Amino acid sequence: MKSFIKSLPKAELHLHIEGTFEPELMFELAARNNIELPFESVEALHKAYDFSQLQDFLDIYYQGMNVLRTEQDFYDLTWAYLEKVNAQNVRHVEIFFDPQGHVDRGISFETAINGIHSALTAGLKEFDISFGIIMCFLRHLDEDDAIKTLELAIPHKEKIIGVGLDSSEMGHPPSKFEGVFAKAREAGFHIVAHAGEEGPPEYIYEALDLLKVERIDHGNTAMQDPTLLKRLAKEQMPLTVCPLSNTKLCVVGDMKNHPLPHMLEAGLKVTINSDDPAYFGGYLNENYEAISPIINDDKNILALLAKNSFDSAFISASEKSRLIAEVDDYLNKLS
Ligand code: HPA
Ligand code: ZN
């Protein structure tokens, strides 16, 4: 199954670039920038990755990104991710970044976006991995801060395909950001939002009805609401599910009880993603491997998940067909 997954063409649609910061690279960049990390060693940092909820992770995630200072740092971070997923036959990536996590500590929007974008452009050339960049608003901050961030993004519009919403979910419903998402839609950005990772089904309804999202990031708590499940299935609203993230952040107690099979039975358009792979113990293929046993190692379902990832991407219909055909060719060659 491992080798089937390894060569399966696939897309990643829920990936925080700051969440790909491996401890080894973090120490390297800290030394380059003369920054003292509050951890003694790579091993000590690894040991700190023990979370019982989203906020435990976010505290350490924001601490980690503090090491990123120069355009080269953002480039190196993004390049390291691309090298990893190139070896996993990932064919298309849509990457989140958190501009407020950088601007608020004095790093310019330009520094972050230019470093990330130039690495992705180089990755397209060298690995033939196509890409999109989605900037996320930090939902624990207020809407005015998000509006200022949207204004910073406008001069870089050609480098950014979409706008998302991440960080601490509880107490920060999508409704808090209705105005800024309306502005983002007017500016022509695609719209996504984290909803239903820890927050109630109501937050998913708000993401759909108020923000007018084109994908739901996570969406696990939709399982509590049969009416919502029917709607998500009817609209074929893509869900970017992140299995290793779910167990690491205790959204799901045990992978054996992951809702993925029930999501598929309910007819939802599910995709598999890694979220913050350096912190959650695996990149895209490790996430496919983690859920393979609970779908009885069914290659057709694994292939369906990969096809869903291309079909849910912000790419043209012809790009979708071309990439989906790669999955079909791969299956046909096996049989
Ligand atoms: N949830 C919310 N915010 C995040 C996450 C996540 O899984 N990863 C990085 N920021
Ligand atoms: Zn996420």
Coordinates of C-alpha atoms and ligand atoms in Angstrom, one line a residue:
M1 CA 0.0 0.0 0.0
K2 CA 2.9 2.3 0.8
S3 CA 4.3 2.1 -2.7
F4 CA 0.8 2.5 -4.2
I5 CA 0.3 5.7 -2.2
K6 CA 3.9 6.9 -3.0
S7 CA 3.4 6.9 -6.8
L8 CA -0.3 8.0 -6.7
P9 CA -0.5 11.6 -8.3
K10 CA -2.2 13.9 -5.8
A11 CA -2.7 17.5 -4.7
E12 CA -2.3 19.2 -1.3
L13 CA -4.9 21.8 -0.5
H14 CA -4.5 22.4 3.2
L15 CA -0.9 23.1 4.1
H16 CA 0.4 26.0 6.3
I17 CA 3.9 26.7 5.0
E18 CA 4.9 27.9 8.5
G19 CA 3.8 24.4 9.7
T20 CA 6.5 22.7 7.5
F21 CA 9.3 24.2 9.7
E22 CA 11.3 21.1 10.7
P23 CA 13.4 21.5 13.9
E24 CA 16.6 21.0 12.0
L25 CA 15.9 23.9 9.6
M26 CA 14.6 26.0 12.5
F27 CA 17.9 25.6 14.3
E28 CA 19.9 26.4 11.2
L29 CA 17.9 29.6 10.4
A30 CA 18.1 30.6 14.1
A31 CA 21.9 30.4 14.0
R32 CA 22.0 32.3 10.7
N33 CA 19.9 35.1 12.1
N34 CA 21.5 35.1 15.6
I35 CA 18.3 34.2 17.3
E36 CA 18.3 32.2 20.6
L37 CA 15.6 29.5 20.5
P38 CA 13.9 28.6 23.8
F39 CA 14.9 25.0 23.3
E40 CA 18.3 23.4 23.8
S41 CA 18.3 21.0 20.9
V42 CA 16.4 19.5 18.0
E43 CA 15.4 16.6 20.3
A44 CA 14.0 19.0 22.9
L45 CA 11.9 20.8 20.3
H46 CA 10.6 17.5 19.0
K47 CA 9.6 16.5 22.6
A48 CA 7.6 19.7 22.9
Y49 CA 5.3 18.6 20.1
D50 CA 2.8 17.0 22.5
F51 CA -0.5 18.7 22.2
S52 CA -3.9 18.2 23.8
Q53 CA -5.8 20.8 21.8
L54 CA -5.3 23.3 18.9
Q55 CA -4.1 26.2 21.2
D56 CA -1.2 24.1 22.6
F57 CA 0.1 23.7 19.0
L58 CA -0.6 27.3 18.0
D59 CA 1.5 28.7 20.9
I60 CA 4.6 26.7 19.7
Y61 CA 3.8 27.3 16.0
Y62 CA 3.9 31.1 16.4
Q63 CA 7.1 30.8 18.5
G64 CA 8.7 28.8 15.7
M65 CA 7.8 31.2 12.9
N66 CA 9.6 34.0 14.8
V67 CA 12.9 32.6 13.3
L68 CA 11.8 33.6 9.8
R69 CA 13.3 37.0 9.1
T70 CA 14.6 37.3 5.5
E71 CA 13.2 36.6 2.0
Q72 CA 15.8 33.8 1.8
D73 CA 14.4 32.2 5.0
F74 CA 10.9 32.0 3.5
Y75 CA 12.4 30.7 0.3
D76 CA 14.4 28.0 2.1
L77 CA 11.4 26.9 4.1
T78 CA 9.2 26.6 1.0
W79 CA 11.9 24.9 -1.0
A80 CA 12.4 22.3 1.8
Y81 CA 8.7 21.5 1.6
L82 CA 8.8 21.2 -2.2
E83 CA 11.7 18.8 -2.1
K84 CA 9.7 16.6 0.4
V85 CA 6.5 16.5 -1.6
N86 CA 8.2 16.1 -4.9
A87 CA 9.4 12.7 -3.6
Q88 CA 5.8 11.9 -2.8
N89 CA 4.4 12.5 -6.3
V90 CA 2.5 15.6 -5.2
R91 CA 1.6 17.3 -8.5
H92 CA -0.2 20.5 -7.3
V93 CA 0.0 22.5 -4.0
E94 CA -2.2 25.3 -2.6
I95 CA -0.3 26.7 0.3
F96 CA -1.5 28.9 3.2
F97 CA 0.6 31.5 4.8
D98 CA -0.1 33.7 7.8
P99 CA 0.9 37.3 6.9
Q100 CA -0.2 38.8 10.3
G101 CA 2.2 36.3 12.0
H102 CA 5.0 38.1 10.2
V103 CA 3.9 41.7 9.8
D104 CA 3.0 42.0 13.5
R105 CA 6.7 41.2 14.4
G106 CA 8.1 43.7 11.9
I107 CA 8.7 41.4 8.8
S108 CA 7.1 43.0 5.7
F109 CA 4.4 41.4 3.7
E110 CA 6.8 41.6 0.7
T111 CA 9.5 39.6 2.4
A112 CA 7.2 36.7 3.2
I113 CA 5.2 36.6 -0.1
N114 CA 8.3 37.1 -2.3
G115 CA 10.3 34.3 -0.6
I116 CA 7.4 31.9 -0.8
H117 CA 6.4 32.8 -4.3
S118 CA 9.9 32.6 -5.8
A119 CA 10.5 29.1 -4.3
L120 CA 7.1 27.9 -5.7
T121 CA 8.0 29.4 -9.1
A122 CA 11.4 27.5 -9.0
G123 CA 9.5 24.3 -7.9
L124 CA 7.2 24.6 -10.9
K125 CA 10.2 24.8 -13.2
E126 CA 12.3 22.1 -11.6
F127 CA 9.6 19.6 -10.3
D128 CA 6.6 20.5 -12.5
I129 CA 4.6 21.1 -9.3
S130 CA 1.9 23.7 -10.0
F131 CA 0.8 26.0 -7.1
G132 CA -1.4 28.6 -5.6
I133 CA -0.9 30.8 -2.5
I134 CA -3.7 31.5 -0.1
M135 CA -3.2 34.0 2.7
C136 CA -5.1 33.4 5.9
F137 CA -6.4 35.9 8.4
L138 CA -5.7 35.1 12.0
R139 CA -9.1 34.8 13.6
H140 CA -8.0 35.6 17.2
L141 CA -7.2 39.2 15.9
D142 CA -9.9 41.7 15.0
E143 CA -11.5 42.3 11.6
D144 CA -9.8 45.7 11.2
D145 CA -6.4 44.0 11.3
A146 CA -7.6 41.5 8.7
I147 CA -8.8 44.5 6.5
K148 CA -5.3 46.1 6.8
T149 CA -3.8 42.8 5.8
L150 CA -6.1 42.5 2.8
E151 CA -4.9 46.0 1.7
L152 CA -1.3 44.9 2.0
A153 CA -2.1 42.0 -0.3
I154 CA -3.6 44.0 -3.1
P155 CA -0.3 45.0 -4.7
H156 CA 0.6 41.3 -4.8
K157 CA -2.7 40.2 -6.1
E158 CA -1.2 38.3 -9.0
K159 CA 0.8 36.1 -6.6
I160 CA -2.2 35.2 -4.4
I161 CA -5.2 33.1 -5.4
G162 CA -7.2 33.1 -2.3
V163 CA -8.0 34.1 1.2
G164 CA -8.6 31.8 4.2
L165 CA -9.2 32.0 8.0
D166 CA -7.1 30.1 10.6
S167 CA -5.8 30.2 14.2
S168 CA -7.8 29.8 17.4
E169 CA -11.3 28.7 16.4
M170 CA -13.4 28.7 19.6
G171 CA -14.9 32.1 20.3
H172 CA -13.9 33.5 16.9
P173 CA -16.7 32.5 14.5
P174 CA -16.6 33.3 10.8
S175 CA -19.3 35.9 11.3
K176 CA -16.6 38.1 12.9
F177 CA -15.0 38.4 9.5
E178 CA -18.1 38.8 7.2
G179 CA -17.0 42.3 6.0
V180 CA -13.4 41.5 5.1
F181 CA -14.4 38.4 3.2
A182 CA -16.9 40.4 1.2
K183 CA -14.1 42.8 0.3
A184 CA -11.8 39.8 -0.6
R185 CA -14.5 38.3 -2.8
E186 CA -15.0 41.7 -4.5
A187 CA -11.2 41.8 -5.1
G188 CA -11.5 38.4 -6.9
F189 CA -9.9 36.1 -4.4
H190 CA -11.0 32.5 -3.9
I191 CA -12.5 31.9 -0.5
V192 CA -11.8 29.2 2.1
A193 CA -12.0 29.0 5.9
H194 CA -11.1 26.6 8.7
A195 CA -14.4 25.6 10.2
G196 CA -15.5 22.7 12.4
E197 CA -12.1 21.7 13.6
E198 CA -13.0 22.4 17.2
G199 CA -15.9 24.8 16.6
P200 CA -19.6 23.7 16.4
P201 CA -21.5 23.0 13.1
E202 CA -22.8 26.6 13.4
Y203 CA -19.4 27.8 12.4
I204 CA -19.5 25.7 9.2
Y205 CA -22.9 27.2 8.3
E206 CA -21.5 30.7 8.9
A207 CA -18.5 29.9 6.7
L208 CA -20.9 28.8 3.9
D209 CA -23.5 31.4 4.2
L210 CA -21.6 34.5 5.4
L211 CA -18.1 34.1 4.0
K212 CA -19.3 32.1 1.0
V213 CA -16.4 29.7 1.1
E214 CA -15.5 27.4 -1.9
R215 CA -14.0 24.8 0.4
I216 CA -14.2 24.0 4.2
D217 CA -10.9 23.4 5.9
H218 CA -11.3 20.5 8.3
G219 CA -15.2 20.4 8.8
N220 CA -15.1 17.4 11.2
T221 CA -17.9 18.6 13.4
A222 CA -20.3 18.5 10.4
M223 CA -20.6 14.9 11.5
Q224 CA -22.8 16.1 14.4
D225 CA -25.4 17.6 12.1
P226 CA -27.3 15.4 9.6
T227 CA -28.9 18.4 7.9
L228 CA -25.5 20.0 7.3
L229 CA -24.1 16.7 6.1
K230 CA -26.9 16.5 3.5
R231 CA -26.2 20.0 2.4
L232 CA -22.4 19.5 2.1
A233 CA -23.0 16.4 0.0
K234 CA -25.6 18.1 -2.2
E235 CA -23.4 21.0 -2.9
Q236 CA -20.3 18.8 -3.3
M237 CA -18.5 21.2 -1.0
P238 CA -14.9 20.1 -0.7
L239 CA -13.6 19.3 2.8
T240 CA -9.9 19.5 3.3
V241 CA -9.5 16.8 6.0
C242 CA -6.2 16.4 7.9
P243 CA -6.0 13.0 9.6
L244 CA -2.6 13.2 11.4
S245 CA -3.5 16.8 12.5
N246 CA -6.8 15.5 13.9
T247 CA -5.2 12.8 16.1
K248 CA -2.2 15.0 17.1
L249 CA -4.6 17.8 18.2
C250 CA -7.0 15.4 19.8
V251 CA -9.9 16.4 17.5
V252 CA -10.1 12.6 16.9
G253 CA -9.0 10.3 19.8
D254 CA -7.7 7.4 17.7
M255 CA -7.2 7.0 13.9
K256 CA -9.4 3.9 14.1
N257 CA -12.3 6.2 14.9
H258 CA -11.6 8.9 12.3
P259 CA -14.8 10.0 10.7
L260 CA -13.4 9.7 7.1
P261 CA -15.3 6.5 6.2
H262 CA -18.6 8.1 7.4
M263 CA -17.8 11.2 5.5
L264 CA -17.4 9.2 2.3
E265 CA -20.6 7.2 3.0
A266 CA -22.4 10.5 3.4
G267 CA -21.3 11.4 -0.1
L268 CA -19.0 14.3 1.0
K269 CA -16.2 15.5 -1.3
V270 CA -13.3 14.7 0.9
T271 CA -9.6 15.4 0.3
I272 CA -6.6 14.3 2.4
N273 CA -4.0 16.9 3.5
S274 CA -1.2 17.3 6.0
D275 CA -1.9 20.8 7.6
D276 CA 1.3 21.3 9.6
P277 CA 3.5 18.3 8.7
A278 CA 6.6 19.2 10.7
Y279 CA 4.5 19.3 13.9
F280 CA 2.0 16.5 13.3
G281 CA 4.3 13.7 12.2
G282 CA 3.8 13.3 8.5
Y283 CA 3.6 14.9 5.0
L284 CA 0.9 14.0 2.5
N285 CA 1.7 10.4 1.9
E286 CA 1.9 9.6 5.6
N287 CA -1.6 11.0 5.9
Y288 CA -2.9 8.7 3.1
E289 CA -1.1 5.8 4.8
A290 CA -2.6 6.7 8.2
I291 CA -6.2 6.5 6.8
S292 CA -5.6 3.5 4.5
P293 CA -6.5 0.8 7.1
I294 CA -9.8 2.4 7.9
I295 CA -10.9 2.3 4.3
N296 CA -9.7 -1.3 4.1
D297 CA -6.7 -0.4 2.0
D298 CA -9.1 0.1 -0.9
K299 CA -7.1 1.5 -3.8
N300 CA -10.1 2.8 -5.6
I301 CA -11.0 5.0 -2.6
L302 CA -7.4 6.2 -2.3
A303 CA -7.6 7.1 -6.0
L304 CA -10.9 8.8 -5.4
L305 CA -9.4 10.9 -2.7
A306 CA -6.6 11.9 -5.0
K307 CA -9.0 12.8 -7.8
N308 CA -11.1 14.8 -5.3
S309 CA -7.9 16.8 -4.5
F310 CA -7.5 17.8 -8.1
D311 CA -11.2 18.4 -8.7
S312 CA -11.3 20.7 -5.6
A313 CA -8.2 22.7 -6.6
F314 CA -8.4 26.3 -7.8
I315 CA -7.2 25.4 -11.3
S316 CA -8.9 25.4 -14.7
A317 CA -11.2 22.6 -15.9
S318 CA -8.6 21.5 -18.4
E319 CA -5.9 21.3 -15.7
K320 CA -8.3 19.3 -13.6
S321 CA -9.0 16.9 -16.4
R322 CA -5.3 16.5 -17.2
L323 CA -4.4 15.7 -13.6
I324 CA -7.3 13.4 -13.0
A325 CA -6.3 11.5 -16.1
E326 CA -2.9 11.0 -14.5
V327 CA -4.7 9.1 -11.6
D328 CA -6.7 7.1 -14.1
D329 CA -3.6 6.2 -16.1
Y330 CA -1.9 5.2 -12.9
L331 CA -4.8 2.9 -11.9
N332 CA -5.1 1.4 -15.4
K333 CA -1.4 0.6 -15.6
L334 CA -1.7 -1.4 -12.3
S335 CA -4.5 -3.6 -13.5
Ligands
HPA1 N1 -6.1 25.1 12.7 C1 -6.1 26.4 12.8 N2 -5.1 27.3 12.6 C2 -4.0 26.7 12.2 C3 -3.8 25.4 12.0 C4 -4.9 24.5 12.2 O1 -4.9 23.3 12.1 N3 -2.6 25.2 11.5 C5 -2.0 26.4 11.5 N4 -2.8 27.4 11.8
ZN2 ZN -5.0 24.2 9.0

